[in-house]
PDB file of N, CA and C in Angstrom:
ATOM      1  N   UNK Y 186      -4.906  -5.271 -21.655  1.00 59.00           N
ATOM      2  CA  UNK Y 186      -4.312  -4.628 -20.421  1.00 59.00           C
ATOM      3  C   UNK Y 186      -5.176  -4.218 -20.244  1.00 59.00           C
ATOM      4  N   UNK Y 187      -5.020  -4.988 -18.540  1.00 71.00           N
ATOM      5  CA  UNK Y 187      -5.723  -4.015 -16.960  1.00 71.00           C
ATOM      6  C   UNK Y 187      -5.178  -2.743 -16.933  1.00 71.00           C
ATOM      7  N   UNK Y 188      -5.238  -1.971 -16.205  1.00 83.00           N
ATOM      8  CA  UNK Y 188      -4.872  -1.073 -15.853  1.00 83.00           C
ATOM      9  C   UNK Y 188      -4.676  -0.910 -14.543  1.00 83.00           C
ATOM     10  N   UNK Y 189      -3.391  -0.777 -14.051  1.00 88.00           N
ATOM     11  CA  UNK Y 189      -3.246  -0.471 -12.332  1.00 88.00           C
ATOM     12  C   UNK Y 189      -3.947   0.170 -11.421  1.00 88.00           C
ATOM     13  N   UNK Y 190      -4.967   0.117 -10.620  1.00 93.00           N
ATOM     14  CA  UNK Y 190      -5.785   1.055  -9.989  1.00 93.00           C
ATOM     15  C   UNK Y 190      -5.909   1.141  -8.659  1.00 93.00           C
ATOM     16  N   UNK Y 191      -5.232   2.919  -7.980  1.00 94.00           N
ATOM     17  CA  UNK Y 191      -4.496   2.907  -6.576  1.00 94.00           C
ATOM     18  C   UNK Y 191      -5.893   2.228  -5.935  1.00 94.00           C
ATOM     19  N   UNK Y 192      -5.921   1.921  -4.578  1.00 95.00           N
ATOM     20  CA  UNK Y 192      -6.930   1.610  -3.915  1.00 95.00           C
ATOM     21  C   UNK Y 192      -7.131   2.526  -2.697  1.00 95.00           C
ATOM     22  N   UNK Y 193      -5.824   2.599  -2.384  1.00 94.00           N
ATOM     23  CA  UNK Y 193      -5.361   3.040  -0.827  1.00 94.00           C
ATOM     24  C   UNK Y 193      -4.718   3.504  -0.740  1.00 94.00           C
ATOM     25  N   UNK Y 194      -4.685   4.841   0.098  1.00 95.00           N
ATOM     26  CA  UNK Y 194      -3.368   6.023   0.046  1.00 95.00           C
ATOM     27  C   UNK Y 194      -3.682   6.257   1.222  1.00 95.00           C
ATOM     28  N   UNK Y 195      -2.461   5.857   1.818  1.00 92.00           N
ATOM     29  CA  UNK Y 195      -2.621   6.960   3.450  1.00 92.00           C
ATOM     30  C   UNK Y 195      -1.168   7.553   3.962  1.00 92.00           C
ATOM     31  N   UNK Y 196      -0.567   8.439   4.005  1.00 89.00           N
ATOM     32  CA  UNK Y 196       0.435   9.505   4.714  1.00 89.00           C
ATOM     33  C   UNK Y 196       0.047   9.970   5.834  1.00 89.00           C
ATOM     34  N   UNK Y 197       1.046   9.304   7.119  1.00 84.00           N
ATOM     35  CA  UNK Y 197       0.768   9.118   8.489  1.00 84.00           C
ATOM     36  C   UNK Y 197       0.212  11.069   9.145  1.00 84.00           C
ATOM     37  N   UNK Y 198      -0.208  11.761   9.402  1.00 86.00           N
ATOM     38  CA  UNK Y 198      -1.045  13.051   9.730  1.00 86.00           C
ATOM     39  C   UNK Y 198      -2.130  13.076   8.481  1.00 86.00           C
ATOM     40  N   UNK Y 199      -2.698  12.464   7.808  1.00 90.00           N
ATOM     41  CA  UNK Y 199      -3.187  12.896   6.944  1.00 90.00           C
ATOM     42  C   UNK Y 199      -4.586  11.821   7.012  1.00 90.00           C
ATOM     43  N   UNK Y 200      -6.328  11.795   5.893  1.00 92.00           N
ATOM     44  CA  UNK Y 200      -7.263  11.103   6.345  1.00 92.00           C
ATOM     45  C   UNK Y 200      -6.895   9.965   5.528  1.00 92.00           C
ATOM     46  N   UNK Y 201      -7.008   8.227   5.543  1.00 91.00           N
ATOM     47  CA  UNK Y 201      -6.642   7.538   4.527  1.00 91.00           C
ATOM     48  C   UNK Y 201      -7.115   7.887   3.080  1.00 91.00           C
ATOM     49  N   UNK Y 202      -6.911   7.797   2.497  1.00 93.00           N
ATOM     50  CA  UNK Y 202      -7.585   7.840   0.907  1.00 93.00           C
ATOM     51  C   UNK Y 202      -8.363   6.630   0.041  1.00 93.00           C
ATOM     52  N   UNK Y 203      -9.793   5.872   0.373  1.00 93.00           N
ATOM     53  CA  UNK Y 203      -9.533   4.637  -0.219  1.00 93.00           C
ATOM     54  C   UNK Y 203     -10.707   5.061  -1.506  1.00 93.00           C
ATOM     55  N   UNK Y 204     -10.224   4.707  -2.740  1.00 92.00           N
ATOM     56  CA  UNK Y 204     -10.993   4.805  -3.844  1.00 92.00           C
ATOM     57  C   UNK Y 204     -10.974   3.023  -5.229  1.00 92.00           C
ATOM     58  N   UNK Y 205     -12.558   2.753  -5.190  1.00 91.00           N
ATOM     59  CA  UNK Y 205     -12.804   1.975  -6.330  1.00 91.00           C
ATOM     60  C   UNK Y 205     -13.284   1.050  -4.819  1.00 91.00           C
ATOM     61  N   UNK Y 206     -14.163   1.592  -4.044  1.00 89.00           N
ATOM     62  CA  UNK Y 206     -15.006   0.432  -2.373  1.00 89.00           C
ATOM     63  C   UNK Y 206     -14.948  -0.473  -3.403  1.00 89.00           C
ATOM     64  N   UNK Y 207     -15.661  -0.719  -4.644  1.00 90.00           N
ATOM     65  CA  UNK Y 207     -16.100  -2.360  -4.788  1.00 90.00           C
ATOM     66  C   UNK Y 207     -15.083  -3.804  -4.971  1.00 90.00           C
ATOM     67  N   UNK Y 208     -13.743  -3.368  -5.071  1.00 88.00           N
ATOM     68  CA  UNK Y 208     -12.757  -4.165  -4.740  1.00 88.00           C
ATOM     69  C   UNK Y 208     -11.785  -3.943  -3.911  1.00 88.00           C
ATOM     70  N   UNK Y 209     -12.488  -3.249  -2.826  1.00 88.00           N
ATOM     71  CA  UNK Y 209     -12.083  -3.468  -1.181  1.00 88.00           C
ATOM     72  C   UNK Y 209     -12.398  -4.566  -1.195  1.00 88.00           C
ATOM     73  N   UNK Y 210     -14.072  -5.429  -0.998  1.00 91.00           N
ATOM     74  CA  UNK Y 210     -14.254  -7.162  -0.322  1.00 91.00           C
ATOM     75  C   UNK Y 210     -13.659  -7.864  -0.580  1.00 91.00           C
ATOM     76  N   UNK Y 211     -13.172  -7.999  -1.927  1.00 93.00           N
ATOM     77  CA  UNK Y 211     -12.865  -8.829  -3.219  1.00 93.00           C
ATOM     78  C   UNK Y 211     -11.340  -9.653  -2.934  1.00 93.00           C
ATOM     79  N   UNK Y 212     -10.993 -11.039  -3.177  1.00 95.00           N
ATOM     80  CA  UNK Y 212     -10.316 -11.546  -3.041  1.00 95.00           C
ATOM     81  C   UNK Y 212     -10.051 -11.109  -3.903  1.00 95.00           C
ATOM     82  N   UNK Y 213      -8.534 -10.417  -4.482  1.00 94.00           N
ATOM     83  CA  UNK Y 213      -7.966 -10.131  -5.465  1.00 94.00           C
ATOM     84  C   UNK Y 213      -5.781 -10.098  -4.972  1.00 94.00           C
ATOM     85  N   UNK Y 214      -4.962  -9.740  -6.381  1.00 93.00           N
ATOM     86  CA  UNK Y 214      -3.645  -9.708  -6.164  1.00 93.00           C
ATOM     87  C   UNK Y 214      -3.401  -7.888  -6.027  1.00 93.00           C
ATOM     88  N   UNK Y 215      -3.200  -8.168  -5.112  1.00 95.00           N
ATOM     89  CA  UNK Y 215      -2.720  -6.411  -4.671  1.00 95.00           C
ATOM     90  C   UNK Y 215      -0.777  -6.639  -4.394  1.00 95.00           C
ATOM     91  N   UNK Y 216      -0.711  -5.240  -4.321  1.00 95.00           N
ATOM     92  CA  UNK Y 216       0.632  -4.113  -4.587  1.00 95.00           C
ATOM     93  C   UNK Y 216       0.477  -3.573  -3.802  1.00 95.00           C
ATOM     94  N   UNK Y 217       1.962  -3.598  -3.104  1.00 95.00           N
ATOM     95  CA  UNK Y 217       1.983  -2.442  -1.968  1.00 95.00           C
ATOM     96  C   UNK Y 217       3.097  -1.698  -1.650  1.00 95.00           C
ATOM     97  N   UNK Y 218       3.216  -0.640  -1.990  1.00 94.00           N
ATOM     98  CA  UNK Y 218       4.570   0.042  -2.136  1.00 94.00           C
ATOM     99  C   UNK Y 218       4.246   1.466  -1.302  1.00 94.00           C
ATOM    100  N   UNK Y 219       5.262   1.299  -0.160  1.00 93.00           N
ATOM    101  CA  UNK Y 219       5.778   1.235   1.093  1.00 93.00           C
ATOM    102  C   UNK Y 219       6.566   2.716   0.644  1.00 93.00           C
ATOM    103  N   UNK Y 220       7.045   4.112   0.982  1.00 92.00           N
ATOM    104  CA  UNK Y 220       7.980   4.570   0.745  1.00 92.00           C
ATOM    105  C   UNK Y 220       8.276   5.515   1.891  1.00 92.00           C
ATOM    106  N   UNK Y 221       9.714   5.688   1.850  1.00 91.00           N
ATOM    107  CA  UNK Y 221      10.082   5.774   3.200  1.00 91.00           C
ATOM    108  C   UNK Y 221      11.118   7.026   2.788  1.00 91.00           C
ATOM    109  N   UNK Y 222      11.249   8.070   3.927  1.00 90.00           N
ATOM    110  CA  UNK Y 222      12.144   9.458   3.385  1.00 90.00           C
ATOM    111  C   UNK Y 222      13.311   9.438   4.585  1.00 90.00           C
ATOM    112  N   UNK Y 223      14.472   9.961   4.487  1.00 89.00           N
ATOM    113  CA  UNK Y 223      15.395   9.427   5.578  1.00 89.00           C
ATOM    114  C   UNK Y 223      15.249  11.049   5.872  1.00 89.00           C
ATOM    115  N   UNK Y 224      16.267  11.468   7.262  1.00 90.00           N
ATOM    116  CA  UNK Y 224      16.348  13.097   7.148  1.00 90.00           C
ATOM    117  C   UNK Y 224      17.571  13.805   6.270  1.00 90.00           C
ATOM    118  N   UNK Y 225      18.452  12.988   5.880  1.00 90.00           N
ATOM    119  CA  UNK Y 225      19.460  13.594   3.853  1.00 90.00           C
ATOM    120  C   UNK Y 225      18.290  13.256   3.276  1.00 90.00           C
ATOM    121  N   UNK Y 226      17.016  13.344   3.395  1.00 89.00           N
ATOM    122  CA  UNK Y 226      17.005  12.898   1.540  1.00 89.00           C
ATOM    123  C   UNK Y 226      15.682  12.065   1.677  1.00 89.00           C
ATOM    124  N   UNK Y 227      16.797  11.111   1.746  1.00 89.00           N
ATOM    125  CA  UNK Y 227      17.142  10.133   1.221  1.00 89.00           C
ATOM    126  C   UNK Y 227      15.561   8.723   0.709  1.00 89.00           C
ATOM    127  N   UNK Y 228      15.376   9.128  -0.444  1.00 92.00           N
ATOM    128  CA  UNK Y 228      14.137   8.173  -0.152  1.00 92.00           C
ATOM    129  C   UNK Y 228      13.782   6.395  -0.841  1.00 92.00           C
ATOM    130  N   UNK Y 229      13.085   5.427   0.196  1.00 91.00           N
ATOM    131  CA  UNK Y 229      13.943   3.764  -0.267  1.00 91.00           C
ATOM    132  C   UNK Y 229      12.070   3.958  -0.930  1.00 91.00           C
ATOM    133  N   UNK Y 230      11.702   2.872  -1.102  1.00 93.00           N
ATOM    134  CA  UNK Y 230      10.597   2.161  -1.267  1.00 93.00           C
ATOM    135  C   UNK Y 230      10.609   1.250  -1.627  1.00 93.00           C
ATOM    136  N   UNK Y 231       9.738   0.337  -0.641  1.00 93.00           N
ATOM    137  CA  UNK Y 231       9.937  -0.703  -0.684  1.00 93.00           C
ATOM    138  C   UNK Y 231       8.675  -1.456  -1.721  1.00 93.00           C
ATOM    139  N   UNK Y 232       8.087  -2.612  -2.345  1.00 93.00           N
ATOM    140  CA  UNK Y 232       7.393  -3.318  -2.568  1.00 93.00           C
ATOM    141  C   UNK Y 232       6.273  -4.522  -1.982  1.00 93.00           C
ATOM    142  N   UNK Y 233       5.119  -5.095  -2.241  1.00 93.00           N
ATOM    143  CA  UNK Y 233       4.799  -6.026  -1.483  1.00 93.00           C
ATOM    144  C   UNK Y 233       3.765  -6.541  -3.234  1.00 93.00           C
ATOM    145  N   UNK Y 234       3.688  -7.790  -3.241  1.00 92.00           N
ATOM    146  CA  UNK Y 234       3.647  -8.688  -4.393  1.00 92.00           C
ATOM    147  C   UNK Y 234       2.660  -9.910  -3.278  1.00 92.00           C
ATOM    148  N   UNK Y 235       1.973 -10.102  -2.954  1.00 91.00           N
ATOM    149  CA  UNK Y 235       1.796 -11.494  -2.643  1.00 91.00           C
ATOM    150  C   UNK Y 235       1.373 -12.156  -4.263  1.00 91.00           C
ATOM    151  N   UNK Y 236       1.649 -13.994  -3.473  1.00 92.00           N
ATOM    152  CA  UNK Y 236       1.974 -14.710  -4.641  1.00 92.00           C
ATOM    153  C   UNK Y 236       0.606 -15.065  -5.219  1.00 92.00           C
ATOM    154  N   UNK Y 237      -1.006 -14.333  -4.764  1.00 93.00           N
ATOM    155  CA  UNK Y 237      -2.273 -14.812  -5.210  1.00 93.00           C
ATOM    156  C   UNK Y 237      -3.008 -14.387  -4.223  1.00 93.00           C
ATOM    157  N   UNK Y 238      -4.035 -14.591  -5.169  1.00 95.00           N
ATOM    158  CA  UNK Y 238      -4.879 -13.603  -4.902  1.00 95.00           C
ATOM    159  C   UNK Y 238      -5.356 -13.475  -2.704  1.00 95.00           C
ATOM    160  N   UNK Y 239      -5.580 -12.512  -2.960  1.00 95.00           N
ATOM    161  CA  UNK Y 239      -6.496 -12.189  -0.809  1.00 95.00           C
ATOM    162  C   UNK Y 239      -6.981 -11.567  -0.762  1.00 95.00           C
ATOM    163  N   UNK Y 240      -7.990 -10.610  -0.056  1.00 95.00           N
ATOM    164  CA  UNK Y 240      -8.675 -10.058   0.658  1.00 95.00           C
ATOM    165  C   UNK Y 240      -7.317  -8.844   1.483  1.00 95.00           C
ATOM    166  N   UNK Y 241      -8.297  -7.647   1.327  1.00 93.00           N
ATOM    167  CA  UNK Y 241      -7.155  -6.138   1.291  1.00 93.00           C
ATOM    168  C   UNK Y 241      -6.689  -6.018   2.471  1.00 93.00           C
ATOM    169  N   UNK Y 242      -7.706  -6.724   3.458  1.00 93.00           N
ATOM    170  CA  UNK Y 242      -7.393  -6.425   5.529  1.00 93.00           C
ATOM    171  C   UNK Y 242      -6.166  -7.607   5.240  1.00 93.00           C
ATOM    172  N   UNK Y 243      -6.777  -8.000   4.995  1.00 94.00           N
ATOM    173  CA  UNK Y 243      -5.123  -9.388   4.691  1.00 94.00           C
ATOM    174  C   UNK Y 243      -3.950  -8.732   4.623  1.00 94.00           C
ATOM    175  N   UNK Y 244      -3.954  -8.366   3.445  1.00 94.00           N
ATOM    176  CA  UNK Y 244      -2.458  -7.381   2.947  1.00 94.00           C
ATOM    177  C   UNK Y 244      -2.353  -6.697   3.444  1.00 94.00           C
ATOM    178  N   UNK Y 245      -3.295  -5.939   3.629  1.00 92.00           N
ATOM    179  CA  UNK Y 245      -2.618  -4.719   5.203  1.00 92.00           C
ATOM    180  C   UNK Y 245      -1.937  -4.903   5.868  1.00 92.00           C
ATOM    181  N   UNK Y 246      -2.634  -5.920   6.959  1.00 92.00           N
ATOM    182  CA  UNK Y 246      -1.740  -6.836   8.213  1.00 92.00           C
ATOM    183  C   UNK Y 246      -0.633  -7.312   7.349  1.00 92.00           C
ATOM    184  N   UNK Y 247      -0.295  -8.000   6.274  1.00 91.00           N
ATOM    185  CA  UNK Y 247       1.340  -8.196   6.330  1.00 91.00           C
ATOM    186  C   UNK Y 247       2.214  -7.086   6.022  1.00 91.00           C
ATOM    187  N   UNK Y 248       1.639  -5.919   5.942  1.00 90.00           N
ATOM    188  CA  UNK Y 248       2.645  -4.523   5.169  1.00 90.00           C
ATOM    189  C   UNK Y 248       2.703  -4.490   6.633  1.00 90.00           C
ATOM    190  N   UNK Y 249       1.620  -4.223   7.248  1.00 88.00           N
ATOM    191  CA  UNK Y 249       2.002  -3.798   8.713  1.00 88.00           C
ATOM    192  C   UNK Y 249       3.278  -4.351   9.821  1.00 88.00           C
ATOM    193  N   UNK Y 250       2.922  -5.180   9.756  1.00 88.00           N
ATOM    194  CA  UNK Y 250       3.693  -6.031  10.563  1.00 88.00           C
ATOM    195  C   UNK Y 250       5.017  -5.961   9.769  1.00 88.00           C
ATOM    196  N   UNK Y 251       5.433  -5.596   8.773  1.00 88.00           N
ATOM    197  CA  UNK Y 251       6.734  -5.676   8.105  1.00 88.00           C
ATOM    198  C   UNK Y 251       7.315  -4.461   8.501  1.00 88.00           C
ATOM    199  N   UNK Y 252       6.385  -3.415   8.889  1.00 83.00           N
ATOM    200  CA  UNK Y 252       6.023  -1.694   8.110  1.00 83.00           C
ATOM    201  C   UNK Y 252       7.206  -1.424   9.407  1.00 83.00           C
ATOM    202  N   UNK Y 253       7.169  -1.828  10.558  1.00 81.00           N
ATOM    203  CA  UNK Y 253       8.585  -1.473  11.572  1.00 81.00           C
ATOM    204  C   UNK Y 253      10.400  -1.914  10.751  1.00 81.00           C
ATOM    205  N   UNK Y 254       9.466  -2.726  10.870  1.00 86.00           N
ATOM    206  CA  UNK Y 254      11.343  -3.569  10.145  1.00 86.00           C
ATOM    207  C   UNK Y 254      11.906  -2.888   8.929  1.00 86.00           C
ATOM    208  N   UNK Y 255      10.836  -2.528   8.137  1.00 85.00           N
ATOM    209  CA  UNK Y 255      11.625  -1.284   6.590  1.00 85.00           C
ATOM    210  C   UNK Y 255      11.817  -0.318   6.334  1.00 85.00           C
ATOM    211  N   UNK Y 256      10.930   0.740   7.651  1.00 85.00           N
ATOM    212  CA  UNK Y 256      10.430   2.447   7.927  1.00 85.00           C
ATOM    213  C   UNK Y 256      11.707   2.123   8.749  1.00 85.00           C
ATOM    214  N   UNK Y 257      12.838   3.619   8.686  1.00 82.00           N
ATOM    215  CA  UNK Y 257      13.788   3.512   9.860  1.00 82.00           C
ATOM    216  C   UNK Y 257      12.833   4.774  10.676  1.00 82.00           C
ATOM    217  N   UNK Y 258      13.310   4.044  11.770  1.00 83.00           N
ATOM    218  CA  UNK Y 258      13.172   4.919  13.146  1.00 83.00           C
ATOM    219  C   UNK Y 258      12.764   6.505  12.377  1.00 83.00           C
ATOM    220  N   UNK Y 259      13.728   7.588  12.228  1.00 85.00           N
ATOM    221  CA  UNK Y 259      14.236   8.724  11.762  1.00 85.00           C
ATOM    222  C   UNK Y 259      13.701   9.486  10.418  1.00 85.00           C
ATOM    223  N   UNK Y 260      12.658   8.216   9.842  1.00 85.00           N
ATOM    224  CA  UNK Y 260      11.760   8.684   8.845  1.00 85.00           C
ATOM    225  C   UNK Y 260      11.227   9.645   8.786  1.00 85.00           C
ATOM    226  N   UNK Y 261      11.221  10.800   8.153  1.00 85.00           N
ATOM    227  CA  UNK Y 261      11.050  12.452   7.981  1.00 85.00           C
ATOM    228  C   UNK Y 261      10.094  12.242   7.986  1.00 85.00           C
ATOM    229  N   UNK Y 262       9.649  10.713   6.594  1.00 86.00           N
ATOM    230  CA  UNK Y 262       7.465  11.014   5.658  1.00 86.00           C
ATOM    231  C   UNK Y 262       8.119   9.806   5.148  1.00 86.00           C
ATOM    232  N   UNK Y 263       6.799   9.592   4.966  1.00 89.00           N
ATOM    233  CA  UNK Y 263       6.176   7.933   4.906  1.00 89.00           C
ATOM    234  C   UNK Y 263       5.250   7.843   4.186  1.00 89.00           C
ATOM    235  N   UNK Y 264       4.788   6.232   3.529  1.00 91.00           N
ATOM    236  CA  UNK Y 264       3.366   6.784   3.078  1.00 91.00           C
ATOM    237  C   UNK Y 264       2.999   5.360   2.576  1.00 91.00           C
ATOM    238  N   UNK Y 265       1.371   4.549   3.004  1.00 93.00           N
ATOM    239  CA  UNK Y 265       1.631   3.440   1.462  1.00 93.00           C
ATOM    240  C   UNK Y 265       0.668   3.731   0.048  1.00 93.00           C
ATOM    241  N   UNK Y 266       0.724   3.430  -0.301  1.00 95.00           N
ATOM    242  CA  UNK Y 266       0.093   3.099  -1.371  1.00 95.00           C
ATOM    243  C   UNK Y 266      -0.228   1.292  -1.744  1.00 95.00           C
ATOM    244  N   UNK Y 267      -2.052   0.620  -1.943  1.00 96.00           N
ATOM    245  CA  UNK Y 267      -2.227  -0.197  -2.438  1.00 96.00           C
ATOM    246  C   UNK Y 267      -3.245  -0.199  -3.229  1.00 96.00           C
ATOM    247  N   UNK Y 268      -2.252  -0.682  -4.671  1.00 95.00           N
ATOM    248  CA  UNK Y 268      -2.703  -0.652  -5.795  1.00 95.00           C
ATOM    249  C   UNK Y 268      -3.398  -2.736  -6.339  1.00 95.00           C
ATOM    250  N   UNK Y 269      -4.315  -2.019  -7.431  1.00 93.00           N
ATOM    251  CA  UNK Y 269      -4.332  -3.736  -7.927  1.00 93.00           C
ATOM    252  C   UNK Y 269      -4.601  -3.465  -9.621  1.00 93.00           C
ATOM    253  N   UNK Y 270      -4.532  -4.520 -10.378  1.00 82.00           N
ATOM    254  CA  UNK Y 270      -5.045  -4.504 -11.154  1.00 82.00           C
ATOM    255  C   UNK Y 270      -6.480  -5.250 -11.938  1.00 82.00           C
ATOM    256  N   UNK Y 271      -7.494  -4.205 -11.917  1.00 70.00           N
ATOM    257  CA  UNK Y 271      -8.564  -5.159 -12.189  1.00 70.00           C
ATOM    258  C   UNK Y 271     -10.123  -4.288 -12.429  1.00 70.00           C
TER     259      UNK Y 271
END
């Protein structure tokens, strides 16, 4: 069984962390997790999984386009993690 690997992690106010650069230029099946915390402490998590392989830049663009629709304007903390199984 292949292990899930964290490839990118981003939290506003912190530098983007990139892992496994050799995987970032390949068309793979990515799994994205967007975490958002509301002022009341409620945490929402949203997942993104494409139907087939795609390049990481394309996958990140999909998340960017949806980000403002799923993360509340008053979120106090939010972040993105991207994984792959390879």
